[in-house]
Short mmCIF file of C-alpha atoms and ligand atoms in Angstrom, two decimals:
data_model
loop_
_atom_site.label_atom_id
_atom_site.label_comp_id
_atom_site.label_asym_id
_atom_site.label_seq_id
_atom_site.Cartn_x
_atom_site.Cartn_y
_atom_site.Cartn_z
CA MET A 7 -9.34 -47.60 -5.60
CA LEU A 8 -11.56 -45.52 -7.86
CA ARG A 9 -13.90 -47.54 -10.02
CA THR A 10 -15.60 -45.84 -12.96
CA ALA A 11 -17.23 -46.76 -16.26
CA PHE A 12 -13.82 -46.12 -17.84
CA THR A 13 -11.84 -48.47 -15.58
CA GLU A 14 -14.49 -51.16 -15.99
CA THR A 15 -14.87 -50.92 -19.78
CA PHE A 16 -11.15 -50.80 -20.52
CA GLY A 17 -9.82 -53.03 -17.74
CA ILE A 18 -7.49 -50.30 -16.44
CA GLU A 19 -6.76 -49.99 -12.71
CA HIS A 20 -6.95 -46.20 -12.36
CA PRO A 21 -9.04 -43.62 -14.26
CA ILE A 22 -5.92 -41.83 -15.49
CA VAL A 23 -4.80 -41.68 -19.11
CA GLN A 24 -1.69 -40.33 -20.81
CA GLY A 25 -2.79 -39.01 -24.19
CA GLY A 26 -0.80 -39.24 -27.40
CA MET A 27 2.14 -36.84 -27.54
CA GLN A 28 4.19 -36.31 -30.65
CA TRP A 29 7.91 -37.03 -29.97
CA VAL A 30 7.06 -37.89 -26.34
CA GLY A 31 4.69 -40.88 -26.40
CA THR A 32 7.35 -43.59 -26.61
CA ALA A 33 7.66 -46.93 -24.81
CA ASP A 34 9.64 -45.35 -21.95
CA LEU A 35 6.77 -43.17 -20.76
CA VAL A 36 3.89 -45.39 -21.87
CA SER A 37 5.20 -48.47 -20.07
CA ALA A 38 5.78 -46.44 -16.88
CA VAL A 39 2.17 -45.24 -17.00
CA ALA A 40 0.94 -48.79 -17.64
CA ASN A 41 3.04 -50.28 -14.83
CA ALA A 42 1.47 -47.73 -12.45
CA GLY A 43 -2.03 -48.83 -13.45
CA GLY A 44 -2.84 -45.99 -15.84
CA LEU A 45 -3.48 -46.14 -19.58
CA GLY A 46 -0.66 -44.78 -21.74
CA PHE A 47 -0.70 -44.23 -25.49
CA LEU A 48 2.25 -44.68 -27.82
CA THR A 49 2.08 -41.99 -30.49
CA ALA A 50 2.00 -43.75 -33.84
CA LEU A 51 3.31 -40.87 -35.92
CA THR A 52 6.32 -40.32 -33.64
CA GLN A 53 7.60 -43.46 -35.31
CA PRO A 54 8.92 -42.69 -38.81
CA THR A 55 7.37 -45.81 -40.38
CA PRO A 56 4.73 -48.43 -39.56
CA GLU A 57 7.58 -50.94 -39.13
CA ALA A 58 9.18 -48.68 -36.53
CA LEU A 59 5.82 -48.55 -34.72
CA THR A 60 5.75 -52.36 -34.68
CA HIS A 61 9.19 -52.32 -33.00
CA GLU A 62 8.12 -49.66 -30.49
CA ILE A 63 5.05 -51.72 -29.52
CA ALA A 64 7.33 -54.73 -28.97
CA ARG A 65 9.72 -52.57 -26.90
CA CYS A 66 6.79 -51.40 -24.77
CA ARG A 67 5.72 -55.03 -24.24
CA ASP A 68 9.24 -55.80 -23.02
CA LEU A 69 8.80 -53.08 -20.39
CA THR A 70 5.28 -53.86 -19.20
CA ASP A 71 2.77 -56.69 -19.21
CA LYS A 72 -0.11 -54.28 -18.54
CA PRO A 73 -2.43 -52.93 -21.26
CA PHE A 74 -1.47 -49.85 -23.27
CA GLY A 75 -2.75 -48.21 -26.44
CA VAL A 76 -1.66 -46.37 -29.56
CA ASN A 77 -2.66 -42.83 -30.54
CA LEU A 78 -3.41 -42.29 -34.21
CA THR A 79 -3.67 -38.60 -35.00
CA ILE A 80 -5.31 -38.16 -38.38
CA LEU A 81 -4.81 -34.71 -39.81
CA PRO A 82 -5.59 -33.48 -43.32
CA THR A 83 -2.16 -32.79 -44.83
CA ILE A 84 -0.84 -32.38 -48.35
CA THR A 85 1.31 -35.49 -48.02
CA PRO A 86 -0.51 -37.74 -45.53
CA PRO A 87 1.41 -40.51 -43.78
CA PRO A 88 0.37 -44.07 -44.73
CA TYR A 89 -2.46 -44.20 -42.16
CA ASP A 90 -3.70 -47.58 -43.42
CA GLU A 91 -0.29 -49.15 -42.83
CA TYR A 92 -0.07 -47.65 -39.32
CA ARG A 93 -3.54 -49.07 -38.60
CA HIS A 94 -2.45 -52.50 -39.77
CA ALA A 95 0.72 -52.29 -37.65
CA ILE A 96 -1.47 -51.61 -34.60
CA ALA A 97 -3.85 -54.49 -35.33
CA ASP A 98 -1.10 -56.95 -36.31
CA ALA A 99 0.66 -56.25 -33.00
CA ARG A 100 -2.63 -57.09 -31.22
CA VAL A 101 -2.90 -53.71 -29.50
CA LYS A 102 -6.46 -53.49 -28.21
CA ILE A 103 -6.99 -49.77 -27.52
CA VAL A 104 -6.57 -46.86 -29.93
CA GLU A 105 -6.91 -43.14 -29.28
CA THR A 106 -8.02 -41.34 -32.44
CA ALA A 107 -7.73 -37.57 -32.81
CA GLY A 108 -7.62 -34.90 -35.47
CA SER A 109 -10.54 -35.86 -37.68
CA SER A 110 -13.62 -38.08 -37.62
CA PRO A 111 -12.91 -41.68 -36.61
CA GLU A 112 -15.78 -42.89 -38.82
CA PRO A 113 -13.76 -44.28 -41.75
CA HIS A 114 -11.58 -46.29 -39.35
CA MET A 115 -14.26 -47.80 -37.13
CA PRO A 116 -15.06 -50.98 -39.13
CA PHE A 117 -11.38 -51.88 -39.29
CA PHE A 118 -10.73 -51.29 -35.60
CA HIS A 119 -13.84 -53.11 -34.40
CA ASP A 120 -13.29 -56.02 -36.81
CA ASN A 121 -9.90 -56.40 -35.13
CA GLY A 122 -11.31 -56.28 -31.60
CA ILE A 123 -9.82 -52.83 -30.93
CA LYS A 124 -11.62 -50.37 -28.66
CA VAL A 125 -11.53 -46.74 -29.79
CA ILE A 126 -11.31 -43.65 -27.59
CA HIS A 127 -11.95 -40.61 -29.76
CA LYS A 128 -10.49 -37.32 -28.56
CA CYS A 129 -12.34 -34.22 -29.66
CA THR A 130 -12.93 -30.62 -28.58
CA SER A 131 -16.66 -30.02 -29.01
CA VAL A 132 -19.92 -31.58 -27.91
CA ARG A 133 -21.07 -31.94 -31.53
CA HIS A 134 -17.98 -33.92 -32.50
CA ALA A 135 -18.33 -36.07 -29.38
CA VAL A 136 -21.95 -36.83 -30.27
CA LYS A 137 -20.98 -37.68 -33.85
CA ALA A 138 -18.20 -40.01 -32.63
CA GLN A 139 -20.58 -41.74 -30.24
CA LYS A 140 -23.00 -42.20 -33.14
CA VAL A 141 -20.39 -43.88 -35.33
CA GLY A 142 -19.65 -46.37 -32.56
CA VAL A 143 -16.54 -45.32 -30.66
CA ASP A 144 -16.16 -46.94 -27.24
CA ALA A 145 -15.31 -43.79 -25.29
CA ILE A 146 -14.89 -40.06 -25.72
CA SER A 147 -12.00 -37.93 -24.52
CA ILE A 148 -13.19 -34.32 -24.44
CA ASP A 149 -10.46 -31.68 -24.60
CA GLY A 150 -11.25 -28.26 -23.11
CA PHE A 151 -9.83 -24.92 -24.24
CA GLU A 152 -7.11 -25.19 -21.55
CA CYS A 153 -5.47 -28.13 -23.30
CA ALA A 154 -2.08 -28.40 -24.91
CA GLY A 155 -2.15 -29.05 -28.62
CA HIS A 156 -5.30 -28.44 -30.62
CA PRO A 157 -8.18 -26.97 -28.56
CA GLY A 158 -10.39 -26.37 -31.61
CA GLU A 159 -11.99 -23.03 -32.39
CA ASP A 160 -14.92 -22.86 -29.93
CA ASP A 161 -12.88 -21.83 -26.87
CA ILE A 162 -15.07 -23.66 -24.33
CA PRO A 163 -13.19 -24.46 -21.11
CA GLY A 164 -13.61 -27.79 -19.34
CA LEU A 165 -15.81 -26.44 -16.58
CA VAL A 166 -18.59 -26.01 -19.15
CA LEU A 167 -17.52 -28.45 -21.86
CA ILE A 168 -17.36 -31.55 -19.65
CA PRO A 169 -20.90 -31.37 -18.19
CA ALA A 170 -22.27 -30.16 -21.54
CA ALA A 171 -20.78 -33.23 -23.21
CA ARG A 172 -21.91 -35.53 -20.39
CA ALA A 173 -25.50 -34.41 -21.00
CA GLN A 174 -25.34 -36.10 -24.41
CA ILE A 175 -22.67 -38.79 -24.04
CA THR A 176 -23.77 -42.13 -22.64
CA ILE A 177 -20.52 -44.07 -23.22
CA PRO A 178 -17.46 -43.69 -20.95
CA MET A 179 -15.97 -40.21 -21.15
CA LEU A 180 -12.57 -38.80 -20.17
CA ALA A 181 -12.08 -35.16 -19.31
CA SER A 182 -8.95 -33.71 -20.89
CA GLY A 183 -7.11 -30.41 -20.75
CA GLY A 184 -5.88 -28.67 -17.63
CA PHE A 185 -5.57 -31.72 -15.36
CA ALA A 186 -2.51 -32.29 -13.22
CA ASP A 187 -3.52 -33.47 -9.77
CA ALA A 188 -6.12 -35.07 -7.51
CA ARG A 189 -8.20 -31.89 -7.32
CA GLY A 190 -8.60 -31.98 -11.09
CA LEU A 191 -9.52 -35.66 -11.11
CA VAL A 192 -12.17 -35.20 -8.42
CA ALA A 193 -13.52 -32.13 -10.21
CA ALA A 194 -13.70 -34.06 -13.48
CA LEU A 195 -15.59 -36.91 -11.83
CA SER A 196 -17.97 -34.36 -10.28
CA LEU A 197 -18.58 -32.81 -13.68
CA GLY A 198 -19.63 -36.17 -15.07
CA ALA A 199 -16.41 -37.60 -16.50
CA ASP A 200 -15.23 -41.17 -15.86
CA GLY A 201 -11.55 -40.29 -15.69
CA ILE A 202 -8.93 -37.81 -16.87
CA ASN A 203 -6.56 -37.60 -19.80
CA MET A 204 -3.33 -35.64 -19.30
CA GLY A 205 -0.57 -34.55 -21.65
CA THR A 206 1.40 -31.65 -20.15
CA ARG A 207 1.60 -33.21 -16.67
CA PHE A 208 3.05 -36.45 -18.10
CA LEU A 209 5.48 -34.43 -20.25
CA CYS A 210 6.93 -33.24 -16.94
CA THR A 211 7.67 -36.69 -15.48
CA ALA A 212 11.00 -38.47 -15.11
CA GLU A 213 10.33 -40.99 -17.90
CA ALA A 214 9.20 -38.49 -20.56
CA PRO A 215 11.94 -38.71 -23.20
CA VAL A 216 12.68 -34.98 -23.25
CA HIS A 217 15.63 -32.93 -21.99
CA GLN A 218 15.64 -32.07 -18.27
CA ALA A 219 15.81 -28.34 -19.13
CA VAL A 220 12.39 -28.57 -20.81
CA LYS A 221 10.90 -30.12 -17.68
CA GLU A 222 12.51 -27.46 -15.47
CA ARG A 223 11.15 -24.77 -17.79
CA MET A 224 7.67 -26.21 -17.24
CA VAL A 225 8.06 -26.22 -13.46
CA ALA A 226 9.12 -22.55 -13.63
CA ALA A 227 6.25 -21.62 -16.00
CA THR A 228 2.91 -20.21 -14.89
CA GLU A 229 -0.56 -20.64 -16.34
CA LEU A 230 0.16 -17.56 -18.50
CA ASP A 231 3.04 -19.18 -20.35
CA THR A 232 1.27 -20.53 -23.42
CA ASP A 233 0.46 -18.99 -26.79
CA LEU A 234 -2.29 -19.79 -29.25
CA ILE A 235 -0.74 -20.02 -32.70
CA PHE A 236 -2.51 -20.52 -36.06
CA ARG A 237 -5.72 -18.86 -34.77
CA GLN A 238 -5.93 -16.87 -38.00
CA LEU A 239 -5.63 -20.09 -40.02
CA GLY A 240 -8.49 -21.83 -38.21
CA ASN A 241 -6.13 -24.49 -36.89
CA THR A 242 -5.39 -23.20 -33.40
CA ALA A 243 -2.62 -24.85 -31.39
CA ARG A 244 -1.75 -24.13 -27.77
CA VAL A 245 2.00 -24.22 -27.33
CA ALA A 246 4.62 -23.17 -24.77
CA LYS A 247 5.22 -19.44 -24.97
CA ASN A 248 8.73 -18.61 -26.23
CA VAL A 249 10.43 -16.30 -28.70
CA ILE A 250 9.34 -18.47 -31.63
CA SER A 251 5.67 -18.68 -30.62
CA GLU A 252 5.58 -14.90 -30.08
CA GLU A 253 7.16 -14.22 -33.46
CA THR A 254 4.69 -16.61 -35.12
CA VAL A 255 1.70 -14.89 -33.52
CA GLN A 256 3.06 -11.47 -34.48
CA ILE A 257 3.57 -12.39 -38.15
CA LEU A 258 0.12 -13.96 -38.48
CA ASN A 259 -1.53 -11.04 -36.64
CA ALA A 260 0.08 -8.69 -39.12
CA GLY A 261 -1.64 -10.54 -41.98
CA GLY A 262 1.08 -13.10 -42.69
CA GLU A 263 0.31 -16.48 -44.19
CA PHE A 264 1.41 -19.99 -43.25
CA SER A 265 4.29 -19.78 -45.71
CA ASP A 266 5.61 -16.76 -43.75
CA VAL A 267 5.93 -18.78 -40.54
CA GLN A 268 6.65 -22.23 -41.96
CA HIS A 269 10.38 -21.95 -41.19
CA LEU A 270 9.56 -21.12 -37.54
CA VAL A 271 7.00 -23.83 -36.84
CA SER A 272 8.57 -26.88 -38.47
CA GLY A 273 8.24 -30.14 -36.56
CA SER A 274 11.98 -30.73 -36.72
CA ARG A 275 12.67 -27.49 -34.79
CA GLY A 276 10.14 -28.56 -32.15
CA ARG A 277 11.87 -31.89 -31.86
CA THR A 278 15.17 -30.10 -31.34
CA VAL A 279 13.70 -28.44 -28.22
CA TYR A 280 13.00 -31.81 -26.62
CA GLY A 281 16.38 -33.27 -27.57
CA SER A 282 18.66 -30.29 -26.85
CA GLY A 283 16.84 -28.59 -23.98
CA ASP A 284 16.98 -25.25 -25.83
CA THR A 285 13.39 -24.18 -25.11
CA ASP A 286 13.62 -21.35 -27.69
CA ALA A 287 14.74 -23.58 -30.56
CA GLY A 288 11.25 -24.05 -31.99
CA ILE A 289 7.57 -24.57 -31.24
CA TRP A 290 6.83 -27.15 -28.54
CA THR A 291 3.54 -28.19 -27.05
CA ALA A 292 2.43 -27.47 -23.48
CA GLY A 293 -0.79 -26.39 -21.81
CA MET A 294 -1.96 -23.83 -19.27
CA VAL A 295 -1.73 -26.48 -16.57
CA GLN A 296 2.02 -25.82 -16.42
CA GLY A 297 0.94 -23.29 -13.77
CA LEU A 298 0.01 -26.16 -11.45
CA ILE A 299 3.17 -28.22 -11.96
CA THR A 300 5.80 -27.88 -9.25
CA ASP A 301 7.89 -31.04 -9.56
CA ILE A 302 9.20 -33.78 -11.86
CA PRO A 303 8.04 -37.08 -10.35
CA SER A 304 8.16 -40.48 -11.99
CA ALA A 305 4.94 -41.33 -13.82
CA GLY A 306 4.31 -44.01 -11.18
CA GLU A 307 4.72 -41.58 -8.28
CA LEU A 308 2.41 -39.14 -10.03
CA ILE A 309 -0.36 -41.66 -10.60
CA GLU A 310 -0.08 -43.08 -7.09
CA ARG A 311 -0.22 -39.57 -5.61
CA ILE A 312 -3.22 -38.49 -7.69
CA VAL A 313 -5.24 -41.60 -6.78
CA ARG A 314 -4.33 -41.47 -3.07
CA GLU A 315 -5.08 -37.76 -2.75
CA ALA A 316 -8.31 -38.07 -4.76
CA GLU A 317 -9.55 -40.78 -2.41
CA GLU A 318 -8.67 -38.60 0.60
CA LEU A 319 -10.31 -35.60 -1.00
CA ILE A 320 -13.54 -37.47 -1.66
CA THR A 321 -13.79 -39.30 1.65
CA SER A 322 -12.38 -36.75 4.10
CA ARG A 323 -12.46 -33.22 2.80
CA LEU A 324 -15.60 -33.32 0.66
CA GLY A 325 -17.40 -35.84 2.85
CA GLY A 326 -16.62 -33.64 5.85
CA LEU A 327 -18.36 -30.67 4.25
CA VAL A 328 -21.74 -32.36 4.51
CA ALA A 329 -23.17 -31.04 7.75
CA GLN A 330 -25.54 -33.25 9.70
CA LYS A 331 -28.92 -31.66 10.34
CA VAL A 332 -29.41 -31.34 14.08
CA ARG A 333 -32.98 -32.10 15.06
CA ALA A 334 -34.43 -30.14 17.92
C1 LIG B 1724 4.04 -32.45 -26.03
C2 LIG B 1724 2.64 -32.77 -26.43
C3 LIG B 1724 2.40 -33.35 -27.68
C4 LIG B 1724 1.10 -33.71 -28.05
N1 LIG B 1724 0.90 -34.36 -29.26
C5 LIG B 1724 -0.33 -34.86 -29.54
C6 LIG B 1724 -0.53 -35.69 -30.67
O1 LIG B 1724 0.40 -35.96 -31.45
N2 LIG B 1724 -1.78 -36.18 -30.91
C7 LIG B 1724 -2.82 -35.91 -30.06
O2 LIG B 1724 -3.92 -36.42 -30.28
N3 LIG B 1724 -2.67 -35.12 -28.99
C8 LIG B 1724 -1.45 -34.60 -28.70
N4 LIG B 1724 -1.28 -33.83 -27.57
C9 LIG B 1724 -2.45 -33.55 -26.70
C10 LIG B 1724 -2.56 -34.52 -25.52
O3 LIG B 1724 -2.75 -35.85 -25.92
C11 LIG B 1724 -3.73 -34.12 -24.59
O4 LIG B 1724 -4.96 -34.17 -25.29
C12 LIG B 1724 -3.53 -32.73 -24.02
O5 LIG B 1724 -2.19 -32.53 -23.67
C13 LIG B 1724 -4.42 -32.52 -22.80
O6 LIG B 1724 -4.20 -31.27 -22.24
P1 LIG B 1724 -3.16 -31.00 -21.04
O7 LIG B 1724 -1.84 -30.85 -21.68
O8 LIG B 1724 -3.65 -29.76 -20.40
O9 LIG B 1724 -3.20 -32.19 -20.13
C14 LIG B 1724 0.00 -33.42 -27.18
C15 LIG B 1724 0.25 -32.81 -25.95
C16 LIG B 1724 1.54 -32.48 -25.57
C17 LIG B 1724 1.77 -31.82 -24.23
#
C-alpha cells in the first residue's frame, strides 16, 4: 500500500490516476480504474450534451461504488460548448472530483468549491501550476513534454518539470506524461510527486473503448512514433505518428495555415480511428510512452501490477542499494 498526500486528500486507494481522454474516458474504463482503487476521470466533452454526461455518470455509478471524477477541458474555441451546463451536470450528479485542463481554472473555482467539489488542475508549466495553486485548486497534475495531447510550448520534460514544480507547489501534485509502469511511479515519487496520471497507458487496456487494432498498434510502436502537430500555431499537440500527422506537419512546415489542414485534423476523423481500427484514418492522441507498452492488460491488472512492483522496487531493489558502512 502506498500512502501519499494524494491518496489521503482524495480518499483514493492507490496514487494512480487516469486522466481525461476525449472519446476514451467513458464509464467502461473509468469504472474499471475505480474498481481497482485508482482515480478515473470521465471526459465531459466526449458526451455530446450535458444531459448525456448525466447519463454517463449514472452508468459509471452502476459499474462502481468507488469514487471517480469528471474531466472538464476548457479550450478557447469559436463555438464553445455550454461549459456552464456541463459544470452543473457534474455538480447535480454529486461528483466530488473534477480535473480541469486547457485554460485557467480560476473562473470555475467558486462554483466547484461551493458544491463541495475538489479540483485537480492539469497544466504544463510551473508558472501555471503556481497560478492554479494561488486560485485555490486542491491538487496539481503537471504534464511533461513527453505527454500525449497538449504539452504546451516550453518543452520541459518531466525529469526537470516535476521537481521544479515541487519546489513551488505545496498542495498534492501528480506527475503526468510518460508514465506506464512501476519504475515511472517510483521515479515520480522520488522527484517529489504524490502520484502519477496516465493517459496513453490506460488507452492500451482491455476496457478502453477503442478498437483492438489501435491497441495493437500502440504495443508495436516505439518511443519515436509520435508527431508534434500545430507547433507553428502555438497550440502544440502530441499525437500518434501516421500518414495524416506527417502530412499535417509537412503542410504547416511549408507555411500552411490551419484552414489548410482542417480537413485532416477534424475530431470526427480521429474518432473514426478508435471505432474502426484504421490507425491512418485521422489524427489520434498517444504519447512517447508507447515505447514502454508491451501488452494490453485490464485496467485492474495494470494498477495491481504497478503498485505491487513499485512496492518491491522501493523495499527490495532500492533499499538494497544502500550499503551499510562497515566500521573497523
Ligand atoms: C487518447 C487521449 C485523449 C486525451 N484527451 C484529453 C482531453 O480531452 N482532455 C485532457 O485534459 N487531456 C487529454 N489527454 C491527456 C491525458 O489526460 C494525460 O494528461 C496524458 O495522456 C498524459 O500523458 P501520457 O499519455 O504520456 O500518460 C488525452 C490523452 C490521450 C492518450
